Coordinates of N, CA and C in Angstrom, one line a residue:
M28 N 0.8 -1.2 0.0 CA 0.0 0.0 0.0 C 0.9 1.2 0.0
K29 N 0.6 2.2 -0.9 CA 1.4 3.4 -0.9 C 0.8 4.4 0.0
K30 N 1.7 5.3 0.6 CA 1.3 6.3 1.5 C 1.9 7.7 1.1
Y31 N 1.1 8.8 1.2 CA 1.7 10.1 1.1 C 2.6 10.4 2.2
I32 N 3.7 11.1 2.0 CA 4.5 11.6 3.1 C 4.2 13.0 3.3
I33 N 3.6 13.4 4.4 CA 3.1 14.7 4.6 C 4.1 15.5 5.3
F34 N 5.0 16.2 4.6 CA 6.1 17.0 5.3 C 5.6 18.1 6.1
S35 N 4.5 18.8 5.6 CA 4.0 19.9 6.3 C 3.5 19.5 7.7
L36 N 2.9 18.4 7.8 CA 2.4 17.9 9.1 C 3.5 17.6 10.1
V37 N 4.6 17.1 9.5 CA 5.7 16.8 10.4 C 6.4 18.1 10.8
T38 N 6.4 19.1 10.0 CA 7.0 20.3 10.5 C 6.2 21.0 11.5
V39 N 4.9 21.1 11.4 CA 4.1 21.7 12.3 C 4.0 21.1 13.7
F40 N 4.0 19.7 13.6 CA 3.8 19.0 14.9 C 5.1 18.4 15.5
S41 N 6.3 18.8 14.9 CA 7.5 18.1 15.3 C 7.8 18.3 16.8
F42 N 7.4 19.5 17.4 CA 7.7 19.7 18.8 C 6.9 18.7 19.7
F43 N 5.7 18.3 19.2 CA 4.9 17.3 20.0 C 5.7 15.9 20.0
T44 N 6.2 15.5 18.8 CA 6.7 14.2 18.7 C 8.2 14.1 19.3
T45 N 8.8 15.2 19.4 CA 10.2 15.2 20.0 C 10.2 15.4 21.4
S46 N 9.1 15.8 22.1 CA 9.0 16.0 23.5 C 8.3 15.0 24.3
C47 N 7.7 14.1 23.6 CA 6.9 13.1 24.3 C 7.3 11.7 24.0
D48 N 7.8 11.0 24.9 CA 8.3 9.6 24.7 C 7.2 8.7 24.3
S49 N 6.0 8.9 24.9 CA 4.8 8.0 24.6 C 4.4 8.1 23.1
V50 N 4.6 9.3 22.5 CA 4.3 9.5 21.1 C 5.4 8.9 20.3
K51 N 6.6 9.1 20.7 CA 7.7 8.4 19.9 C 7.5 7.0 19.7
N52 N 7.1 6.3 20.8 CA 7.0 4.8 20.8 C 5.7 4.3 20.3
A53 N 4.8 5.2 19.9 CA 3.5 4.8 19.4 C 3.5 4.3 18.0
N54 N 2.5 3.6 17.6 CA 2.3 3.3 16.2 C 1.7 4.4 15.4
N55 N 1.5 4.3 14.1 CA 1.1 5.5 13.3 C -0.4 5.9 13.7
T56 N -1.2 5.0 14.0 CA -2.6 5.3 14.4 C -2.6 6.1 15.8
Q57 N -1.8 5.6 16.7 CA -1.7 6.2 18.0 C -1.1 7.6 17.9
K58 N -0.1 7.7 17.0 CA 0.5 9.1 16.8 C -0.5 10.0 16.2
G59 N -1.3 9.6 15.3 CA -2.3 10.4 14.7 C -3.4 10.9 15.7
A60 N -3.7 9.9 16.6 CA -4.7 10.3 17.7 C -4.1 11.3 18.7
G61 N -2.8 11.1 19.0 CA -2.2 12.0 19.9 C -2.1 13.4 19.3
I62 N -1.6 13.5 18.1 CA -1.5 14.8 17.5 C -2.9 15.5 17.3
G63 N -3.9 14.7 17.1 CA -5.2 15.3 16.9 C -5.7 15.9 18.2
V64 N -5.4 15.2 19.4 CA -5.8 15.9 20.7 C -5.0 17.1 20.9
A65 N -3.7 17.1 20.6 CA -2.8 18.2 21.0 C -3.1 19.4 20.1
A66 N -3.3 19.1 18.8 CA -3.4 20.3 17.9 C -4.8 20.7 17.5
G67 N -5.7 19.7 17.4 CA -7.0 20.0 17.1 C -7.3 20.1 15.6
A68 N -8.6 20.2 15.3 CA -9.0 20.1 13.9 C -8.7 21.5 13.2
I69 N -8.5 22.6 13.9 CA -8.3 23.8 13.3 C -7.0 23.9 12.5
I70 N -5.9 23.3 13.1 CA -4.7 23.3 12.3 C -4.8 22.4 11.1
G71 N -5.5 21.2 11.4 CA -5.7 20.3 10.3 C -6.4 21.0 9.1
G72 N -7.4 21.8 9.5 CA -8.1 22.6 8.4 C -7.3 23.5 7.6
V73 N -6.4 24.2 8.4 CA -5.5 25.2 7.7 C -4.6 24.5 6.8
L74 N -4.0 23.4 7.2 CA -3.1 22.6 6.4 C -3.8 22.1 5.2
G75 N -5.1 21.6 5.4 CA -5.8 21.1 4.3 C -6.1 22.1 3.2
N76 N -6.5 23.3 3.6 CA -6.7 24.4 2.7 C -5.4 24.8 1.9
N77 N -4.3 24.8 2.6 CA -3.1 25.2 2.0 C -2.6 24.1 1.0
L78 N -2.7 22.9 1.3 CA -2.3 21.8 0.5 C -3.3 21.8 -0.7
G79 N -4.6 22.0 -0.5 CA -5.5 22.0 -1.6 C -5.2 23.1 -2.6
K80 N -4.7 24.2 -2.1 CA -4.5 25.3 -3.1 C -3.2 25.1 -3.8
G81 N -2.1 24.6 -3.1 CA -0.8 24.6 -3.7 C -0.3 23.2 -4.1
G82 N -1.1 22.1 -3.8 CA -0.6 20.8 -4.1 C -1.8 20.0 -4.5
N83 N -1.8 18.8 -4.0 CA -2.8 17.8 -4.3 C -4.1 18.1 -3.7
T84 N -5.2 18.4 -4.4 CA -6.5 18.9 -3.9 C -7.1 17.8 -3.1
A85 N -7.1 16.5 -3.6 CA -7.7 15.4 -2.8 C -7.0 15.2 -1.5
L86 N -5.7 15.2 -1.5 CA -4.9 15.1 -0.3 C -5.3 16.1 0.7
G87 N -5.3 17.4 0.3 CA -5.6 18.5 1.2 C -7.0 18.4 1.8
A88 N -8.0 17.9 1.0 CA -9.4 17.7 1.4 C -9.4 16.7 2.6
V89 N -8.7 15.6 2.5 CA -8.7 14.6 3.6 C -8.1 15.2 4.8
I90 N -7.0 15.8 4.7 CA -6.3 16.4 5.9 C -7.1 17.4 6.6
G91 N -7.8 18.3 5.7 CA -8.6 19.3 6.3 C -9.8 18.9 7.0
G92 N -10.3 17.6 6.7 CA -11.5 17.1 7.4 C -11.2 16.2 8.6
A93 N -9.9 16.1 9.0 CA -9.5 15.2 10.0 C -10.3 15.5 11.4
V94 N -10.7 14.5 12.1 CA -11.4 14.7 13.3 C -10.4 14.7 14.5
G95 N -9.4 13.8 14.4 CA -8.4 13.7 15.5 C -8.8 13.0 16.7
G96 N -7.9 12.9 17.7 CA -8.2 12.3 18.9 C -8.5 10.8 18.8
A97 N -9.0 10.2 19.9 CA -9.3 8.8 19.9 C -10.4 8.4 18.8
V98 N -11.3 9.3 18.6 CA -12.2 9.1 17.5 C -11.5 9.0 16.2
G99 N -10.6 9.9 15.9 CA -9.9 9.8 14.6 C -9.1 8.6 14.5
G100 N -8.4 8.1 15.7 CA -7.7 6.9 15.7 C -8.5 5.7 15.3
S101 N -9.7 5.6 15.8 CA -10.6 4.5 15.6 C -11.1 4.5 14.2
I102 N -11.4 5.7 13.6 CA -11.8 5.8 12.3 C -10.7 5.4 11.3
G103 N -9.5 5.8 11.7 CA -8.3 5.4 10.9 C -8.1 3.9 10.8
N104 N -8.4 3.2 11.9 CA -8.4 1.7 11.8 C -9.4 1.1 10.8
K105 N -10.5 1.8 10.8 CA -11.6 1.3 9.8 C -11.1 1.6 8.4
M106 N -10.5 2.7 8.2 CA -10.0 3.1 6.9 C -8.9 2.2 6.5
D107 N -8.0 1.8 7.4 CA -7.0 0.8 7.1 C -7.5 -0.4 6.5
K108 N -8.6 -1.0 7.1 CA -9.2 -2.2 6.6 C -9.8 -2.0 5.3
Q109 N -10.5 -0.9 5.1 CA -11.1 -0.6 3.8 C -10.1 -0.4 2.7
A110 N -9.0 0.2 3.0 CA -7.9 0.4 2.0 C -7.3 -1.0 1.6
R111 N -7.2 -1.9 2.5 CA -6.7 -3.2 2.2 C -7.6 -3.9 1.3
E112 N -8.9 -3.8 1.5 CA -9.9 -4.4 0.7 C -10.0 -3.8 -0.7
I113 N -9.8 -2.6 -0.8 CA -9.7 -1.9 -2.2 C -8.5 -2.5 -3.0
E114 N -7.4 -2.6 -2.3 CA -6.2 -3.1 -3.0 C -6.4 -4.5 -3.4
Q115 N -7.1 -5.3 -2.6 CA -7.4 -6.7 -3.0 C -8.3 -6.8 -4.2
A116 N -9.3 -5.9 -4.1 CA -10.4 -5.9 -5.2 C -9.8 -5.4 -6.5
L117 N -9.0 -4.4 -6.5 CA -8.4 -3.8 -7.7 C -7.0 -3.6 -7.5
P118 N -6.1 -4.6 -7.8 CA -4.7 -4.5 -7.5 C -4.0 -3.4 -8.3
G119 N -4.5 -2.9 -9.4 CA -3.9 -1.9 -10.2 C -4.1 -0.5 -9.7
A120 N -4.9 -0.3 -8.6 CA -5.3 0.9 -8.1 C -4.1 1.4 -7.2
E121 N -4.0 2.7 -7.1 CA -3.0 3.4 -6.2 C -3.9 3.8 -4.9
V122 N -3.6 3.1 -3.8 CA -4.4 3.4 -2.6 C -3.5 4.1 -1.6
N123 N -3.9 5.3 -1.2 CA -3.1 6.0 -0.2 C -3.9 6.3 1.1
R124 N -3.4 5.9 2.1 CA -4.0 6.1 3.4 C -3.5 7.5 4.0
V125 N -4.4 8.4 4.2 CA -4.0 9.8 4.6 C -4.8 10.2 5.8
E126 N -4.2 10.4 6.9 CA -4.9 10.8 8.1 C -6.0 9.8 8.4
E127 N -7.3 10.3 8.4 CA -8.4 9.4 8.7 C -9.2 9.1 7.4
G128 N -8.6 9.2 6.2 CA -9.3 8.9 5.0 C -8.4 8.1 4.0
I129 N -8.9 8.0 2.8 CA -8.3 7.3 1.7 C -8.3 8.2 0.5
V130 N -7.1 8.3 -0.2 CA -7.1 8.9 -1.5 C -6.8 7.7 -2.5
L131 N -7.8 7.5 -3.4 CA -7.7 6.4 -4.3 C -7.5 7.0 -5.7
V132 N -6.4 6.6 -6.4 CA -6.1 7.1 -7.7 C -6.2 6.0 -8.7
L133 N -7.1 6.3 -9.7 CA -7.3 5.3 -10.8 C -6.8 6.0 -12.1
G134 N -5.8 5.4 -12.6 CA -5.2 5.9 -13.9 C -6.0 5.3 -15.1
E135 N -5.5 5.6 -16.3 CA -6.1 5.1 -17.5 C -6.1 3.6 -17.6
N136 N -5.2 3.0 -16.9 CA -5.1 1.5 -16.9 C -6.3 0.9 -16.1
S137 N -6.9 1.7 -15.3 CA -8.0 1.2 -14.4 C -9.4 1.8 -14.9
V138 N -9.4 3.1 -15.0 CA -10.7 3.7 -15.5 C -10.4 4.7 -16.6
N139 N -10.9 4.4 -17.8 CA -10.7 5.3 -18.9 C -12.0 5.5 -19.7
F140 N -11.9 6.4 -20.6 CA -13.1 6.9 -21.3 C -12.8 6.9 -22.8
E141 N -13.9 7.0 -23.6 CA -13.7 7.2 -25.0 C -13.0 8.6 -25.3
T142 N -12.2 8.6 -26.3 CA -11.3 9.8 -26.5 C -12.1 11.1 -26.6
N143 N -11.7 12.0 -25.7 CA -12.3 13.4 -25.7 C -13.8 13.3 -25.3
K144 N -14.2 12.2 -24.7 CA -15.6 12.1 -24.3 C -15.7 11.6 -22.8
S145 N -16.8 11.6 -22.3 CA -17.0 11.2 -20.8 C -17.7 9.8 -20.7
I146 N -17.7 9.1 -21.8 CA -18.3 7.8 -21.9 C -17.3 6.7 -21.3
L147 N -17.7 6.0 -20.3 CA -16.8 5.0 -19.7 C -16.7 3.8 -20.7
T148 N -15.5 3.3 -20.8 CA -15.3 2.1 -21.6 C -15.7 0.9 -20.8
S149 N -15.9 -0.2 -21.6 CA -16.4 -1.5 -20.9 C -15.4 -2.0 -19.8
A150 N -14.0 -1.7 -20.1 CA -13.0 -2.1 -19.2 C -13.1 -1.2 -17.9
A151 N -13.4 0.0 -18.1 CA -13.6 0.9 -16.9 C -14.7 0.5 -16.0
K152 N -15.8 0.1 -16.7 CA -17.0 -0.3 -15.9 C -16.7 -1.6 -15.1
A153 N -15.9 -2.5 -15.8 CA -15.6 -3.8 -15.1 C -14.7 -3.5 -13.9
N154 N -13.8 -2.6 -14.0 CA -13.0 -2.2 -12.8 C -13.8 -1.5 -11.7
L155 N -14.7 -0.6 -12.1 CA -15.5 0.0 -11.1 C -16.5 -1.0 -10.4
D156 N -16.9 -2.0 -11.1 CA -17.7 -3.1 -10.6 C -17.0 -3.8 -9.4
K157 N -15.7 -3.9 -9.5 CA -14.9 -4.5 -8.5 C -14.9 -3.7 -7.2
L158 N -15.0 -2.4 -7.3 CA -15.0 -1.5 -6.1 C -16.3 -1.5 -5.4
I159 N -17.4 -1.8 -6.1 CA -18.8 -1.6 -5.6 C -19.0 -2.4 -4.3
P160 N -18.6 -3.7 -4.2 CA -18.8 -4.4 -2.9 C -18.1 -3.8 -1.8
V161 N -16.9 -3.2 -2.0 CA -16.2 -2.5 -0.9 C -16.9 -1.3 -0.4
F162 N -17.4 -0.5 -1.4 CA -18.1 0.7 -1.1 C -19.4 0.4 -0.4
E163 N -20.0 -0.7 -0.7 CA -21.3 -1.1 0.0 C -21.0 -1.6 1.4
S164 N -19.8 -2.2 1.6 CA -19.5 -2.7 2.9 C -19.2 -1.6 3.9
Y165 N -18.7 -0.4 3.4 CA -18.4 0.7 4.2 C -19.4 1.9 3.8
A166 N -20.7 1.7 4.1 CA -21.7 2.6 3.6 C -21.6 4.0 4.3
D167 N -21.0 4.0 5.5 CA -21.0 5.3 6.2 C -19.7 6.1 5.9
T168 N -19.6 6.3 4.6 CA -18.5 7.1 4.1 C -19.0 8.1 3.1
D169 N -18.3 9.2 3.0 CA -18.6 10.2 1.9 C -17.5 10.1 0.9
I170 N -17.8 10.2 -0.4 CA -16.8 10.0 -1.5 C -16.9 11.2 -2.4
V171 N -15.8 11.8 -2.6 CA -15.7 12.8 -3.6 C -14.8 12.3 -4.8
I172 N -15.4 12.5 -6.0 CA -14.8 12.0 -7.2 C -14.2 13.2 -8.0
Y173 N -12.9 13.1 -8.2 CA -12.2 14.2 -9.0 C -11.8 13.7 -10.3
G174 N -12.2 14.5 -11.4 CA -11.8 14.1 -12.7 C -10.6 15.0 -13.1
Y175 N -9.7 14.4 -13.8 CA -8.5 15.2 -14.2 C -8.2 14.9 -15.7
T176 N -7.6 15.8 -16.4 CA -7.2 15.7 -17.8 C -5.7 16.1 -17.9
D177 N -5.1 15.9 -19.0 CA -3.7 16.5 -19.3 C -3.9 17.9 -19.7
S178 N -2.9 18.6 -20.1 CA -3.0 20.0 -20.5 C -3.2 20.3 -21.9
T179 N -3.4 19.2 -22.7 CA -3.6 19.3 -24.1 C -4.9 19.9 -24.4
G180 N -5.0 20.9 -25.3 CA -6.3 21.4 -25.7 C -6.7 22.6 -24.8
P181 N -7.9 23.3 -25.1 CA -8.3 24.4 -24.4 C -8.6 24.1 -22.9
V182 N -8.3 25.0 -22.0 CA -8.6 24.8 -20.6 C -10.0 24.6 -20.3
D183 N -10.9 25.5 -21.0 CA -12.4 25.3 -20.7 C -12.9 24.0 -21.2
F184 N -12.4 23.5 -22.3 CA -12.8 22.1 -22.7 C -12.4 21.1 -21.7
N185 N -11.1 21.1 -21.3 CA -10.7 20.2 -20.3 C -11.4 20.2 -19.0
Q186 N -11.7 21.4 -18.6 CA -12.4 21.6 -17.3 C -13.8 20.9 -17.4
K187 N -14.5 21.2 -18.5 CA -15.8 20.6 -18.6 C -15.7 19.0 -18.8
L188 N -14.7 18.6 -19.6 CA -14.5 17.2 -19.8 C -14.2 16.5 -18.5
S189 N -13.4 17.0 -17.6 CA -13.1 16.4 -16.4 C -14.3 16.4 -15.4
R190 N -15.0 17.4 -15.5 CA -16.3 17.4 -14.7 C -17.3 16.4 -15.1
D191 N -17.4 16.3 -16.5 CA -18.3 15.3 -17.0 C -17.9 13.9 -16.7
R192 N -16.6 13.6 -16.8 CA -16.0 12.3 -16.5 C -16.2 11.9 -15.0
A193 N -16.0 12.8 -14.1 CA -16.3 12.5 -12.7 C -17.7 12.2 -12.5
A194 N -18.6 13.0 -13.2 CA -20.1 12.7 -13.1 C -20.4 11.3 -13.6
S195 N -19.7 10.9 -14.7 CA -20.0 9.6 -15.3 C -19.7 8.5 -14.4
V196 N -18.6 8.6 -13.7 CA -18.2 7.6 -12.7 C -19.2 7.6 -11.5
R197 N -19.6 8.8 -11.1 CA -20.7 8.8 -10.0 C -22.0 8.1 -10.5
N198 N -22.4 8.5 -11.7 CA -23.7 8.0 -12.2 C -23.6 6.5 -12.4
Y199 N -22.5 6.0 -12.8 CA -22.4 4.5 -13.0 C -22.4 3.8 -11.7
L200 N -21.7 4.3 -10.7 CA -21.8 3.7 -9.3 C -23.2 3.8 -8.8
A201 N -23.9 4.9 -8.9 CA -25.2 5.0 -8.4 C -26.2 4.1 -9.2
S202 N -25.9 3.8 -10.4 CA -26.8 2.9 -11.2 C -26.7 1.5 -10.8
K203 N -25.6 1.2 -10.0 CA -25.4 -0.1 -9.5 C -25.8 -0.3 -8.0
G204 N -26.6 0.8 -7.6 CA -27.2 0.6 -6.3 C -26.6 1.4 -5.1
L205 N -25.5 2.1 -5.4 CA -24.9 2.9 -4.3 C -25.7 4.2 -4.2
S206 N -25.7 4.7 -3.0 CA -26.5 5.9 -2.8 C -25.9 7.2 -3.5
N207 N -26.6 7.8 -4.3 CA -26.1 9.0 -5.0 C -25.7 10.1 -4.0
A208 N -26.4 10.1 -2.8 CA -26.1 11.2 -1.8 C -24.7 11.1 -1.2
R209 N -24.1 10.0 -1.4 CA -22.7 9.8 -0.8 C -21.7 10.5 -1.6
F210 N -22.0 10.8 -2.9 CA -21.0 11.3 -3.8 C -21.1 12.8 -4.1
Q211 N -19.9 13.4 -4.3 CA -19.7 14.7 -4.8 C -18.8 14.5 -6.0
T212 N -18.9 15.4 -7.0 CA -17.9 15.3 -8.1 C -17.3 16.7 -8.3
K213 N -16.0 16.7 -8.8 CA -15.4 17.9 -9.1 C -14.5 17.7 -10.3
G214 N -14.6 18.6 -11.2 CA -13.8 18.6 -12.4 C -12.5 19.5 -12.2
M215 N -11.4 18.9 -12.3 CA -10.1 19.7 -12.0 C -9.4 20.0 -13.3
G216 N -9.8 19.5 -14.4 CA -9.1 19.8 -15.6 C -7.7 19.4 -15.6
P217 N -6.7 20.3 -16.0 CA -5.3 19.9 -16.0 C -4.6 20.3 -14.6
D218 N -5.4 20.7 -13.6 CA -4.8 21.1 -12.3 C -4.2 19.9 -11.6
D219 N -3.3 20.1 -10.7 CA -2.7 19.1 -9.9 C -2.0 17.9 -10.7
P220 N -1.2 18.3 -11.8 CA -0.6 17.2 -12.5 C 0.3 16.3 -11.6
I221 N 0.4 15.0 -11.9 CA 1.2 14.1 -11.1 C 2.4 13.7 -12.0
A222 N 2.5 14.2 -13.2 CA 3.6 13.9 -14.1 C 3.7 15.0 -15.1
S223 N 4.8 15.0 -15.9 CA 5.0 16.1 -16.8 C 4.1 16.0 -18.0
N224 N 3.5 17.1 -18.4 CA 2.7 17.1 -19.5 C 3.4 17.2 -20.9
E225 N 4.8 17.2 -20.8 CA 5.6 17.3 -21.9 C 5.9 16.0 -22.6
T226 N 5.5 14.9 -22.0 CA 5.7 13.6 -22.6 C 4.3 12.8 -22.7
V227 N 4.3 11.9 -23.6 CA 3.1 11.0 -23.8 C 2.8 10.3 -22.5
E228 N 3.8 9.7 -21.9 CA 3.6 9.0 -20.7 C 3.1 9.8 -19.6
G229 N 3.7 11.0 -19.5 CA 3.2 11.9 -18.4 C 1.8 12.3 -18.6
R230 N 1.4 12.7 -19.8 CA 0.1 13.1 -20.0 C -0.9 11.9 -19.7
S231 N -0.5 10.7 -20.0 CA -1.3 9.5 -19.8 C -1.6 9.4 -18.2
K232 N -0.5 9.7 -17.5 CA -0.7 9.6 -16.0 C -1.6 10.7 -15.5
N233 N -1.6 11.8 -16.1 CA -2.4 13.0 -15.6 C -3.9 12.8 -15.9
R234 N -4.1 12.0 -16.9 CA -5.6 11.7 -17.2 C -6.1 10.6 -16.2
R235 N -6.7 11.0 -15.2 CA -7.0 10.0 -14.1 C -8.3 10.5 -13.4
V236 N -8.7 9.6 -12.5 CA -9.9 9.9 -11.6 C -9.4 9.5 -10.2
E237 N -9.6 10.5 -9.3 CA -9.3 10.3 -7.9 C -10.5 10.3 -7.0
F238 N -10.4 9.5 -5.9 CA -11.5 9.5 -5.0 C -11.0 9.8 -3.6
T239 N -11.7 10.7 -2.9 CA -11.4 10.8 -1.4 C -12.5 10.1 -0.7
I240 N -12.1 9.2 0.2 CA -13.1 8.5 1.0 C -12.9 8.9 2.5
T241 N -13.9 9.5 3.1 CA -13.8 10.0 4.5 C -15.1 9.5 5.2
A242 N -15.0 9.6 6.5 CA -16.1 9.2 7.4 C -17.2 10.2 7.2
N243 N -18.5 9.7 7.1 CA -19.6 10.7 7.1 C -20.0 11.0 8.6
E244 N -21.0 11.7 8.8 CA -21.4 12.2 10.1 C -21.8 11.0 11.0
K245 N -22.5 10.1 10.4 CA -23.0 8.9 11.1 C -21.8 8.1 11.6
M246 N -20.8 7.9 10.8 CA -19.7 7.1 11.3 C -19.0 7.9 12.4
I247 N -18.9 9.2 12.3 CA -18.2 10.0 13.4 C -19.0 9.8 14.7
Q248 N -20.3 10.0 14.6 CA -21.1 9.9 15.8 C -21.1 8.5 16.4
D249 N -21.2 7.5 15.6 CA -21.1 6.1 16.1 C -19.8 5.8 16.7
T250 N -18.7 6.4 16.1 CA -17.4 6.1 16.7 C -17.2 6.8 17.9
K251 N -17.8 8.0 18.1 CA -17.7 8.7 19.4 C -18.3 7.9 20.5
K252 N -19.5 7.2 20.2 CA -20.1 6.3 21.1 C -19.2 5.1 21.5
E253 N -18.6 4.6 20.4 CA -17.7 3.4 20.6 C -16.6 3.7 21.6
V254 N -16.0 4.9 21.4 CA -14.8 5.2 22.3 C -15.2 5.9 23.5
G255 N -16.5 6.2 23.7 CA -16.9 6.8 25.0 C -16.8 8.3 25.0
N256 N -16.8 9.0 23.9 CA -16.8 10.4 23.8 C -18.2 11.0 23.9

C-alpha cells in the first residue's frame, strides 16, 4: 500500500513528537490520535486548505477534514481495513491512506473513457464493478470523485470534460445501487498534474480519476459512542 509523506504535518507537529516519549514509541494510528488531541482540527483545516491550493487537492481535502483524537484513531483503523480491501479488489489501483481517510487514484489503466468524451469504456466499468462491494461494505463514508485531464487542448474544454467524466463515474456507481447522496464530483481539468505534460507517458498519468473516502457524520457519531466520547 502506498502512502503520502506529509512533510507539512511533520514540520508543524515536530515539537509534539520530539518532546513526548509516549508519542515516539506509538504506532502510526496512536501518533495520529495524539496529534489530533494536541493540535485539534483547526490546524488540520488550515493545512488542508493550503495543500488543496498549492498541491494535491484530494490530499488536502482529507487532511482538512480530520477529526483527530481517539475518534480519529478508531476511524483510521476502519479506513486501514477498507484500504486493504480496495487493494485486493483492484490490484492496479493506487491506494493512499491519509490521516483518517483514503485517496484512491485510478489511472487510465483502471478507469478510462472514449477519446475526448465522458463515456466509460467497458473495461472501466468492469473495474468500477470490483470496487462496488467494498463501497457497499463501508456505507458510512462520503466519497468525492475528482476528474483530471492532461494540459492538451483548451482549458475550458478540459475543465468541462473532467467534470463530466467525474459525473459519469458517479452516475455509473449510483446505477449499481450505491446511494447518490454519498457522492460529490469535481472537475479539476489539468490542475494538480502528477507527471510532466511534456511527454506522452506523463500526459497519460495525468488523465485520471481520484476518490477521497472519508467518514460521514453517522460514522463519526457512532465512533464517538464506541470510544466513549
